[in-house]
Amino acid sequence: ADKFFCPSLERIAAYLRLSPDVAGATLLSFGNSAPDVFTQIAAGSKVNDHDLPLAISAVTGAGLFITTIVLAMVILFSPEDIELDPRPFLRDAGFYFFSLLVMLIVLLDGTVYLYEALFLVCIYVAYLIFTIYGER
């Protein structure tokens, strides 16, 4: 990742004039999530009693792992205190919380309809717009 992925992202971010915060929230998340996207599509394309619930649990479990363990490890192993602007964190956490709340509501009846899936996509599009244009 350090040899190929990060330098490529830095060049693309520089070309698009994205700040590190916006590049991380967009380009890096796209790159890191690509394998998950294709795994979820494969699981969803053959809907059965095992694959789809496992796919949904994997996504939510990965999100929980990243926001707890990975974040904690970054902070614990940082050579110095980390000072961050709270606004990007509040933005990301707010959208993440809202999307989890929507997923909870969607999954309560045990069926995911097309309009519900499209609404989730719209949440992410709104997040991208808010992230990219909110900084300018």
PDB file of C-alpha atoms in Angstrom:
ATOM      1  CA  ALA A   1       0.000   0.000   0.000  1.00  0.00           C
ATOM      2  CA  ASP A   2       2.794   2.431   0.873  1.00  0.00           C
ATOM      3  CA  LYS A   3       4.614   1.735  -2.382  1.00  0.00           C
ATOM      4  CA  PHE A   4       1.749   1.919  -4.895  1.00  0.00           C
ATOM      5  CA  PHE A   5      -1.620   2.824  -3.385  1.00  0.00           C
ATOM      6  CA  CYS A   6      -0.724   5.853  -1.257  1.00  0.00           C
ATOM      7  CA  PRO A   7       1.494   7.578  -3.847  1.00  0.00           C
ATOM      8  CA  SER A   8      -1.232   7.121  -6.464  1.00  0.00           C
ATOM      9  CA  LEU A   9      -3.820   8.599  -4.136  1.00  0.00           C
ATOM     10  CA  GLU A  10      -1.553  11.529  -3.322  1.00  0.00           C
ATOM     11  CA  ARG A  11      -1.105  12.303  -7.033  1.00  0.00           C
ATOM     12  CA  ILE A  12      -4.812  12.048  -7.770  1.00  0.00           C
ATOM     13  CA  ALA A  13      -5.657  14.197  -4.728  1.00  0.00           C
ATOM     14  CA  ALA A  14      -3.095  16.803  -5.771  1.00  0.00           C
ATOM     15  CA  TYR A  15      -4.435  16.837  -9.328  1.00  0.00           C
ATOM     16  CA  LEU A  16      -8.020  17.263  -8.050  1.00  0.00           C
ATOM     17  CA  ARG A  17      -6.824  19.763  -5.416  1.00  0.00           C
ATOM     18  CA  LEU A  18      -8.329  17.755  -2.573  1.00  0.00           C
ATOM     19  CA  SER A  19      -7.237  18.285   1.005  1.00  0.00           C
ATOM     20  CA  PRO A  20      -5.916  15.232   2.886  1.00  0.00           C
ATOM     21  CA  ASP A  21      -9.215  15.078   4.804  1.00  0.00           C
ATOM     22  CA  VAL A  22     -11.345  14.997   1.652  1.00  0.00           C
ATOM     23  CA  ALA A  23      -8.942  12.621  -0.128  1.00  0.00           C
ATOM     24  CA  GLY A  24      -9.128  10.218   2.816  1.00  0.00           C
ATOM     25  CA  ALA A  25     -12.910  10.393   3.024  1.00  0.00           C
ATOM     26  CA  THR A  26     -13.355   9.821  -0.715  1.00  0.00           C
ATOM     27  CA  LEU A  27     -10.447   8.324  -2.660  1.00  0.00           C
ATOM     28  CA  LEU A  28      -8.953   6.270   0.161  1.00  0.00           C
ATOM     29  CA  SER A  29     -12.320   4.918   1.224  1.00  0.00           C
ATOM     30  CA  PHE A  30     -13.125   3.969  -2.385  1.00  0.00           C
ATOM     31  CA  GLY A  31      -9.819   2.128  -2.699  1.00  0.00           C
ATOM     32  CA  ASN A  32     -10.124   0.358   0.630  1.00  0.00           C
ATOM     33  CA  SER A  33     -13.758  -0.586   0.058  1.00  0.00           C
ATOM     34  CA  ALA A  34     -13.498  -1.907  -3.495  1.00  0.00           C
ATOM     35  CA  PRO A  35     -12.957  -5.551  -2.420  1.00  0.00           C
ATOM     36  CA  ASP A  36     -15.904  -5.297  -0.015  1.00  0.00           C
ATOM     37  CA  VAL A  37     -18.147  -3.878  -2.723  1.00  0.00           C
ATOM     38  CA  PHE A  38     -17.496  -6.812  -5.046  1.00  0.00           C
ATOM     39  CA  THR A  39     -17.810  -9.326  -2.209  1.00  0.00           C
ATOM     40  CA  GLN A  40     -21.176  -7.852  -1.224  1.00  0.00           C
ATOM     41  CA  ILE A  41     -22.381  -7.900  -4.835  1.00  0.00           C
ATOM     42  CA  ALA A  42     -21.394 -11.565  -5.104  1.00  0.00           C
ATOM     43  CA  ALA A  43     -23.165 -12.379  -1.833  1.00  0.00           C
ATOM     44  CA  GLY A  44     -26.265 -10.419  -2.822  1.00  0.00           C
ATOM     45  CA  SER A  45     -26.478 -11.950  -6.290  1.00  0.00           C
ATOM     46  CA  LYS A  46     -27.092 -15.399  -4.857  1.00  0.00           C
ATOM     47  CA  VAL A  47     -29.536 -14.605  -2.119  1.00  0.00           C
ATOM     48  CA  ASN A  48     -29.837 -17.478   0.298  1.00  0.00           C
ATOM     49  CA  ASP A  49     -30.169 -18.025   4.020  1.00  0.00           C
ATOM     50  CA  HIS A  50     -26.424 -17.742   4.679  1.00  0.00           C
ATOM     51  CA  ASP A  51     -24.713 -15.322   2.293  1.00  0.00           C
ATOM     52  CA  LEU A  52     -26.767 -12.141   2.597  1.00  0.00           C
ATOM     53  CA  PRO A  53     -26.968 -11.990   6.423  1.00  0.00           C
ATOM     54  CA  LEU A  54     -23.249 -12.756   6.558  1.00  0.00           C
ATOM     55  CA  ALA A  55     -22.538  -9.965   4.051  1.00  0.00           C
ATOM     56  CA  ILE A  56     -24.552  -7.414   6.035  1.00  0.00           C
ATOM     57  CA  SER A  57     -22.911  -8.475   9.291  1.00  0.00           C
ATOM     58  CA  ALA A  58     -19.479  -8.280   7.686  1.00  0.00           C
ATOM     59  CA  VAL A  59     -20.060  -4.694   6.582  1.00  0.00           C
ATOM     60  CA  THR A  60     -21.365  -3.492   9.941  1.00  0.00           C
ATOM     61  CA  GLY A  61     -18.747  -5.489  11.836  1.00  0.00           C
ATOM     62  CA  ALA A  62     -15.958  -4.037   9.700  1.00  0.00           C
ATOM     63  CA  GLY A  63     -17.255  -0.522  10.323  1.00  0.00           C
ATOM     64  CA  LEU A  64     -17.322  -1.145  14.061  1.00  0.00           C
ATOM     65  CA  PHE A  65     -13.829  -2.668  13.997  1.00  0.00           C
ATOM     66  CA  ILE A  66     -12.392   0.279  12.070  1.00  0.00           C
ATOM     67  CA  THR A  67     -14.019   2.920  14.261  1.00  0.00           C
ATOM     68  CA  THR A  68     -12.918   1.257  17.482  1.00  0.00           C
ATOM     69  CA  ILE A  69      -9.827  -0.943  17.156  1.00  0.00           C
ATOM     70  CA  VAL A  70      -8.091   0.656  14.170  1.00  0.00           C
ATOM     71  CA  LEU A  71      -8.667   4.200  15.417  1.00  0.00           C
ATOM     72  CA  ALA A  72      -7.496   3.237  18.899  1.00  0.00           C
ATOM     73  CA  MET A  73      -4.321   1.606  17.519  1.00  0.00           C
ATOM     74  CA  VAL A  74      -3.481   4.677  15.437  1.00  0.00           C
ATOM     75  CA  ILE A  75      -3.780   6.857  18.527  1.00  0.00           C
ATOM     76  CA  LEU A  76      -1.992   4.432  20.864  1.00  0.00           C
ATOM     77  CA  PHE A  77       0.992   3.966  18.564  1.00  0.00           C
ATOM     78  CA  SER A  78       1.311   7.573  17.491  1.00  0.00           C
ATOM     79  CA  PRO A  79       4.686   8.982  18.586  1.00  0.00           C
ATOM     80  CA  GLU A  80       3.063  12.172  19.867  1.00  0.00           C
ATOM     81  CA  ASP A  81      -0.306  13.549  20.868  1.00  0.00           C
ATOM     82  CA  ILE A  82      -2.732  13.887  17.990  1.00  0.00           C
ATOM     83  CA  GLU A  83      -4.576  17.150  17.545  1.00  0.00           C
ATOM     84  CA  LEU A  84      -7.411  17.084  15.063  1.00  0.00           C
ATOM     85  CA  ASP A  85     -10.049  19.461  13.840  1.00  0.00           C
ATOM     86  CA  PRO A  86     -13.304  18.026  15.273  1.00  0.00           C
ATOM     87  CA  ARG A  87     -15.439  19.159  12.306  1.00  0.00           C
ATOM     88  CA  PRO A  88     -14.433  16.366   9.872  1.00  0.00           C
ATOM     89  CA  PHE A  89     -14.900  13.774  12.610  1.00  0.00           C
ATOM     90  CA  LEU A  90     -18.339  15.144  13.498  1.00  0.00           C
ATOM     91  CA  ARG A  91     -19.274  15.211   9.802  1.00  0.00           C
ATOM     92  CA  ASP A  92     -18.155  11.615   9.241  1.00  0.00           C
ATOM     93  CA  ALA A  93     -19.605  10.309  12.498  1.00  0.00           C
ATOM     94  CA  GLY A  94     -22.911  12.071  11.846  1.00  0.00           C
ATOM     95  CA  PHE A  95     -23.302  10.549   8.387  1.00  0.00           C
ATOM     96  CA  TYR A  96     -22.163   7.155   9.685  1.00  0.00           C
ATOM     97  CA  PHE A  97     -24.653   7.244  12.565  1.00  0.00           C
ATOM     98  CA  PHE A  98     -27.457   8.348  10.231  1.00  0.00           C
ATOM     99  CA  SER A  99     -26.684   5.575   7.741  1.00  0.00           C
ATOM    100  CA  LEU A 100     -26.658   2.969  10.525  1.00  0.00           C
ATOM    101  CA  LEU A 101     -29.979   4.299  11.802  1.00  0.00           C
ATOM    102  CA  VAL A 102     -31.460   4.056   8.304  1.00  0.00           C
ATOM    103  CA  MET A 103     -30.085   0.498   7.956  1.00  0.00           C
ATOM    104  CA  LEU A 104     -31.684  -0.430  11.277  1.00  0.00           C
ATOM    105  CA  ILE A 105     -35.040   0.913  10.133  1.00  0.00           C
ATOM    106  CA  VAL A 106     -34.700  -0.761   6.722  1.00  0.00           C
ATOM    107  CA  LEU A 107     -33.853  -4.147   8.231  1.00  0.00           C
ATOM    108  CA  LEU A 108     -36.593  -4.116  10.890  1.00  0.00           C
ATOM    109  CA  ASP A 109     -39.161  -5.659   8.567  1.00  0.00           C
ATOM    110  CA  GLY A 110     -36.663  -8.196   7.179  1.00  0.00           C
ATOM    111  CA  THR A 111     -36.959  -6.961   3.588  1.00  0.00           C
ATOM    112  CA  VAL A 112     -34.832  -4.445   1.722  1.00  0.00           C
ATOM    113  CA  TYR A 113     -36.713  -2.751  -1.099  1.00  0.00           C
ATOM    114  CA  LEU A 114     -35.153  -1.055  -4.098  1.00  0.00           C
ATOM    115  CA  TYR A 115     -36.144   2.431  -2.914  1.00  0.00           C
ATOM    116  CA  GLU A 116     -34.504   1.752   0.458  1.00  0.00           C
ATOM    117  CA  ALA A 117     -31.259   0.669  -1.191  1.00  0.00           C
ATOM    118  CA  LEU A 118     -31.375   3.745  -3.422  1.00  0.00           C
ATOM    119  CA  PHE A 119     -31.917   5.924  -0.355  1.00  0.00           C
ATOM    120  CA  LEU A 120     -28.731   4.499   1.159  1.00  0.00           C
ATOM    121  CA  VAL A 121     -26.866   5.348  -2.043  1.00  0.00           C
ATOM    122  CA  CYS A 122     -28.324   8.875  -1.831  1.00  0.00           C
ATOM    123  CA  ILE A 123     -26.988   9.217   1.722  1.00  0.00           C
ATOM    124  CA  TYR A 124     -23.490   8.459   0.445  1.00  0.00           C
ATOM    125  CA  VAL A 125     -23.852  10.853  -2.488  1.00  0.00           C
ATOM    126  CA  ALA A 126     -24.975  13.544  -0.030  1.00  0.00           C
ATOM    127  CA  TYR A 127     -21.951  12.731   2.126  1.00  0.00           C
ATOM    128  CA  LEU A 128     -19.620  13.114  -0.860  1.00  0.00           C
ATOM    129  CA  ILE A 129     -21.193  16.431  -1.849  1.00  0.00           C
ATOM    130  CA  PHE A 130     -21.073  17.680   1.723  1.00  0.00           C
ATOM    131  CA  THR A 131     -17.453  16.549   2.107  1.00  0.00           C
ATOM    132  CA  ILE A 132     -16.141  17.924  -1.168  1.00  0.00           C
ATOM    133  CA  TYR A 133     -18.065  21.191  -1.358  1.00  0.00           C
ATOM    134  CA  GLY A 134     -18.333  21.807   2.370  1.00  0.00           C
ATOM    135  CA  GLU A 135     -14.616  22.439   2.524  1.00  0.00           C
ATOM    136  CA  ARG A 136     -14.467  24.985  -0.295  1.00  0.00           C
TER     137      ARG A 136
END
